[in-house]
CSV table of C-alpha atoms in Angstrom, one decimal:
chain,number,residue,atom,x,y,z
A,220,ARG,CA,26.9,52.1,-35.1
A,221,LYS,CA,26.9,48.2,-34.9
A,222,GLU,CA,24.0,46.5,-37.2
A,223,VAL,CA,22.8,44.7,-34.2
A,224,GLU,CA,23.4,45.7,-30.7
A,225,GLN,CA,22.5,44.0,-27.3
A,226,ASP,CA,22.9,44.6,-23.7
A,227,PRO,CA,25.3,41.9,-23.0
A,228,GLY,CA,24.2,41.6,-19.5
A,229,PRO,CA,24.6,39.5,-17.3
A,230,PHE,CA,20.9,39.3,-16.3
A,231,ASN,CA,20.8,37.6,-12.7
A,232,VAL,CA,17.3,36.8,-12.1
A,233,PRO,CA,15.2,34.5,-9.5
A,234,GLU,CA,13.3,31.5,-10.8
A,235,GLY,CA,9.7,32.3,-11.4
A,236,ALA,CA,10.7,36.2,-12.5
A,237,THR,CA,9.8,37.7,-15.9
A,238,VAL,CA,12.7,39.1,-17.6
A,239,ALA,CA,13.1,41.3,-21.1
A,240,PHE,CA,15.6,41.6,-23.4
A,241,ASN,CA,16.1,44.6,-26.0
A,242,CYS,CA,17.8,44.2,-29.4
A,243,THR,CA,18.3,47.1,-31.7
A,244,TYR,CA,19.3,46.9,-35.5
A,245,SER,CA,20.5,49.5,-37.9
A,246,ASN,CA,19.4,48.3,-41.3
A,247,SER,CA,15.7,49.6,-41.5
A,248,ALA,CA,15.4,47.5,-44.6
A,249,SER,CA,15.5,44.3,-42.4
A,250,GLN,CA,12.8,41.9,-42.8
A,251,SER,CA,13.1,39.2,-40.7
A,252,PHE,CA,14.5,38.8,-37.1
A,253,PHE,CA,15.5,35.8,-35.0
A,254,TRP,CA,16.3,34.8,-31.2
A,255,TYR,CA,18.8,32.4,-30.7
A,256,ARG,CA,19.7,30.6,-27.7
A,257,GLN,CA,23.3,29.5,-27.1
A,258,ASP,CA,24.2,27.2,-24.1
A,259,CYS,CA,27.7,27.3,-22.8
A,260,ARG,CA,30.2,25.4,-25.2
A,261,LYS,CA,27.3,24.6,-27.6
A,262,GLU,CA,26.0,25.8,-30.9
A,263,PRO,CA,23.5,28.7,-31.3
A,264,LYS,CA,19.8,27.0,-31.8
A,265,LEU,CA,16.8,28.9,-33.0
A,266,LEU,CA,14.2,30.1,-30.3
A,267,MET,CA,11.9,32.3,-32.2
A,268,SER,CA,11.2,33.9,-35.6
A,269,VAL,CA,9.6,37.5,-35.7
A,270,TYR,CA,8.5,38.4,-39.0
A,271,SER,CA,5.5,40.8,-38.2
A,272,SER,CA,4.7,42.5,-35.0
A,273,GLY,CA,5.4,39.8,-32.9
A,274,ASN,CA,5.4,35.8,-32.0
A,275,GLU,CA,4.3,34.0,-28.7
A,276,ASP,CA,5.5,30.5,-27.8
A,277,GLY,CA,4.6,29.5,-24.4
A,278,ARG,CA,6.6,31.4,-22.1
A,279,PHE,CA,8.4,33.1,-24.8
A,280,THR,CA,7.1,36.2,-26.4
A,281,ALA,CA,9.1,38.1,-29.2
A,282,GLN,CA,8.1,41.7,-30.2
A,283,LEU,CA,9.4,43.8,-33.3
A,284,ASN,CA,8.9,47.4,-33.0
A,285,ARG,CA,9.9,49.0,-36.8
A,286,ALA,CA,9.7,52.5,-35.9
A,287,SER,CA,12.0,52.1,-33.3
A,288,GLN,CA,14.2,49.6,-34.9
A,289,TYR,CA,14.3,47.2,-32.0
A,290,ILE,CA,13.1,43.7,-31.0
A,291,SER,CA,12.5,42.2,-27.8
A,292,LEU,CA,12.4,38.9,-26.1
A,293,LEU,CA,10.2,38.6,-23.0
A,294,ILE,CA,10.5,35.2,-20.9
A,295,ARG,CA,7.6,34.9,-18.0
A,296,ASP,CA,8.1,32.5,-15.2
A,297,SER,CA,11.5,31.7,-15.9
A,298,LYS,CA,13.3,28.5,-15.3
A,299,LEU,CA,16.7,27.4,-14.2
A,300,SER,CA,17.1,25.6,-17.7
A,301,ASP,CA,16.5,29.1,-19.2
A,302,SER,CA,20.0,30.2,-18.2
A,303,ALA,CA,22.1,30.5,-21.4
A,304,THR,CA,22.9,33.2,-23.8
A,305,TYR,CA,20.3,34.8,-26.0
A,306,LEU,CA,21.3,36.2,-29.5
A,307,CYS,CA,19.4,38.3,-31.7
A,308,ALA,CA,19.7,38.4,-35.4
A,309,SER,CA,18.8,40.6,-38.4
A,310,TYR,CA,18.3,39.3,-41.9
A,311,GLY,CA,18.2,42.2,-44.1
A,312,GLY,CA,17.3,43.4,-47.5
A,313,SER,CA,19.7,41.8,-50.6
A,314,GLN,CA,22.2,40.4,-48.1
A,315,GLY,CA,21.6,36.5,-47.6
A,316,ASN,CA,23.4,36.5,-44.3
A,317,LEU,CA,22.0,36.9,-40.7
A,318,ILE,CA,24.0,39.5,-38.7
A,319,PHE,CA,24.1,38.5,-35.0
A,320,GLY,CA,24.3,40.7,-31.8
A,321,LYS,CA,26.9,39.7,-29.2
A,322,GLY,CA,24.4,38.1,-27.0
A,323,THR,CA,22.8,38.5,-23.8
A,324,LYS,CA,23.7,36.3,-20.8
A,325,LEU,CA,20.8,35.2,-18.8
A,326,SER,CA,21.3,33.5,-15.5
A,327,VAL,CA,18.4,32.4,-13.5
A,328,LYS,CA,18.9,31.3,-9.8
A,329,PRO,CA,16.9,29.2,-7.4
B,226,ASP,CA,17.9,13.8,-39.8
B,227,ALA,CA,21.8,14.3,-39.5
B,228,GLY,CA,22.4,18.2,-38.6
B,229,VAL,CA,25.5,20.0,-39.8
B,230,ILE,CA,28.5,18.1,-39.3
B,231,GLN,CA,31.7,19.8,-38.5
B,232,SER,CA,35.3,18.5,-38.0
B,233,PRO,CA,37.5,18.4,-36.0
B,234,ARG,CA,35.5,19.3,-33.0
B,235,HIS,CA,38.7,20.3,-31.6
B,236,GLU,CA,42.2,21.6,-32.8
B,237,VAL,CA,45.1,22.5,-30.9
B,238,THR,CA,48.0,23.7,-33.3
B,239,GLU,CA,51.2,25.6,-33.3
B,240,MET,CA,51.6,29.0,-34.7
B,241,GLY,CA,52.4,28.9,-38.3
B,242,GLN,CA,51.0,25.6,-39.0
B,243,GLU,CA,48.1,25.0,-41.7
B,244,VAL,CA,44.7,24.5,-40.3
B,245,THR,CA,41.7,22.8,-42.4
B,246,LEU,CA,38.1,22.8,-40.7
B,247,ARG,CA,35.7,20.6,-42.6
B,248,CYS,CA,31.7,21.0,-42.6
B,249,LYS,CA,28.9,19.2,-44.1
B,250,PRO,CA,25.8,20.9,-44.3
B,251,ILE,CA,22.4,19.6,-44.2
B,252,SER,CA,21.2,17.6,-47.1
B,253,GLY,CA,19.1,19.8,-49.4
B,254,HIS,CA,20.3,23.0,-47.9
B,255,ASN,CA,22.0,25.3,-50.7
B,256,SER,CA,23.5,27.9,-48.5
B,257,LEU,CA,26.3,27.9,-46.2
B,258,PHE,CA,27.9,30.0,-44.0
B,259,TRP,CA,31.0,29.9,-42.0
B,260,TYR,CA,31.3,32.1,-38.6
B,261,ARG,CA,33.9,32.6,-35.9
B,262,GLN,CA,32.8,33.3,-32.3
B,263,THR,CA,35.2,34.8,-29.7
B,264,MET,CA,34.2,36.6,-26.4
B,265,MET,CA,35.5,39.9,-27.8
B,266,ARG,CA,33.8,40.1,-31.1
B,267,GLY,CA,31.0,37.9,-30.7
B,268,LEU,CA,29.6,35.7,-33.6
B,269,GLU,CA,31.1,37.1,-37.1
B,270,LEU,CA,30.6,35.9,-40.5
B,271,LEU,CA,33.2,35.1,-42.3
B,272,ILE,CA,32.0,33.8,-45.7
B,273,TYR,CA,28.7,32.2,-47.4
B,274,PHE,CA,28.1,30.5,-50.4
B,275,ASN,CA,24.9,30.1,-52.4
B,276,ASN,CA,24.5,26.9,-54.5
B,277,ASN,CA,28.5,26.3,-54.0
B,278,VAL,CA,29.4,29.8,-55.1
B,279,PRO,CA,31.1,32.2,-52.8
B,280,ILE,CA,28.6,35.3,-52.1
B,281,ASP,CA,30.2,37.5,-49.6
B,282,ASP,CA,33.7,36.9,-48.2
B,283,SER,CA,34.3,40.4,-47.2
B,284,GLY,CA,34.4,38.8,-43.4
B,285,MET,CA,37.3,36.8,-44.0
B,286,PRO,CA,40.3,38.6,-42.0
B,287,GLU,CA,43.2,38.5,-44.2
B,288,ASP,CA,44.8,36.4,-47.0
B,289,ARG,CA,45.6,33.7,-44.6
B,290,PHE,CA,42.2,32.4,-44.7
B,291,SER,CA,40.5,30.6,-47.6
B,292,ALA,CA,37.3,28.9,-48.0
B,293,LYS,CA,36.0,26.4,-50.6
B,294,MET,CA,33.0,24.7,-51.5
B,295,PRO,CA,33.9,21.9,-54.2
B,296,ASN,CA,30.2,20.4,-54.3
B,297,ALA,CA,26.8,20.8,-52.3
B,298,SER,CA,27.9,18.3,-49.4
B,299,PHE,CA,31.3,19.7,-48.6
B,300,SER,CA,33.0,22.9,-47.6
B,301,THR,CA,36.5,23.5,-45.9
B,302,LEU,CA,37.9,26.8,-44.4
B,303,LYS,CA,41.8,26.9,-44.1
B,304,ILE,CA,44.0,28.9,-42.3
B,305,GLN,CA,47.7,29.1,-43.7
B,306,PRO,CA,49.8,30.1,-41.7
B,307,SER,CA,47.8,30.0,-38.3
B,308,GLU,CA,48.4,32.7,-35.6
B,309,PRO,CA,47.5,32.9,-31.7
B,310,ARG,CA,44.8,35.4,-32.5
B,311,ASP,CA,43.0,33.0,-34.7
B,312,SER,CA,42.0,30.9,-31.5
B,313,ALA,CA,38.3,30.8,-31.5
B,314,VAL,CA,35.1,28.7,-32.2
B,315,TYR,CA,34.6,28.5,-35.8
B,316,PHE,CA,30.7,27.3,-36.7
B,317,CYS,CA,29.5,26.1,-39.8
B,318,ALA,CA,25.7,26.9,-40.6
B,319,SER,CA,23.3,25.9,-43.8
B,320,ARG,CA,19.9,26.8,-44.7
B,321,THR,CA,17.5,26.6,-47.8
B,322,VAL,CA,17.3,29.7,-49.7
B,323,SER,CA,13.7,29.8,-49.1
B,324,TYR,CA,13.7,29.6,-45.6
B,325,ASN,CA,15.9,32.0,-43.3
B,326,GLU,CA,16.6,29.8,-40.4
B,327,GLN,CA,20.0,28.8,-40.1
B,328,PHE,CA,21.1,25.6,-38.5
B,329,PHE,CA,24.4,25.7,-36.9
B,330,GLY,CA,27.0,22.8,-36.6
B,331,PRO,CA,28.5,21.8,-33.1
B,332,GLY,CA,31.7,24.2,-34.1
B,333,THR,CA,35.2,23.6,-34.1
B,334,ARG,CA,37.4,25.1,-31.2
B,335,LEU,CA,40.7,26.2,-32.6
B,336,THR,CA,43.7,26.8,-30.2
B,337,VAL,CA,46.9,28.2,-31.7
B,338,LEU,CA,49.7,28.1,-29.4
C-alpha cells in the first residue's frame, strides 16, 4: 500500500458546485497533513495545513479522521479558478520529509 | 522576499550527457529537498538535507544521481550519464526545521533525448 493515496480524478464539476476529495495515509504516526495546489506547469503551493481535527479557510475546509486515516478537502461554491491538481501530503514521525499523493485533478466548467 | 530559486528552468540534453541542476533555498531555511515529478509516478522525494547534511537519499534512483549541498545557500543535483527515462520536472523545496510547510521552487523541466 502506498503511503499516501488519492483518487486521481479528474473531477469535472460546474461552477458553484461543492466538491470533496479524500486522501488516505498509511503511517499512523503522521502528525501533520497538508493540501497543496498545483497549476499546470507550475510548482505546488500550500493551500491548507491540517494539524488537528480540521481547518477552514473561506470556501475551503480540510478535515482529518485519524481513526480511518484519511484527510479530506471540501471546496464550496467552486470557481473556474479552482481548476488545478490538488496534492495531499503527510508529514510523519521521525521522518523530516513530506510524502505526497499523486494528486487529484479538478476541472471547474462554466 | 525571494522564493526558492532553481536553474536552469528548462534543459534539453542528449542521452549520455551530464546534467547539473541548481537550487538556492530561501534564506534562513535549513532543510532542503529535491523532488522529481512525472505523470506516472507523481511527486517523488529524491534526497533531503538538514543543515547541509544529507539525511535520506533512499529516493535517489541509482548511482547516476548525486546531490551536494556545500553551504546553506546552494545545492546541486547531478545526473551522469543522463538517460531518456530521467526526463521529468525536478523541484527543489526548502523549509525551516520548526515549520512543516515546504516552499517549492519553480522546477527544472528536463528532457533527455
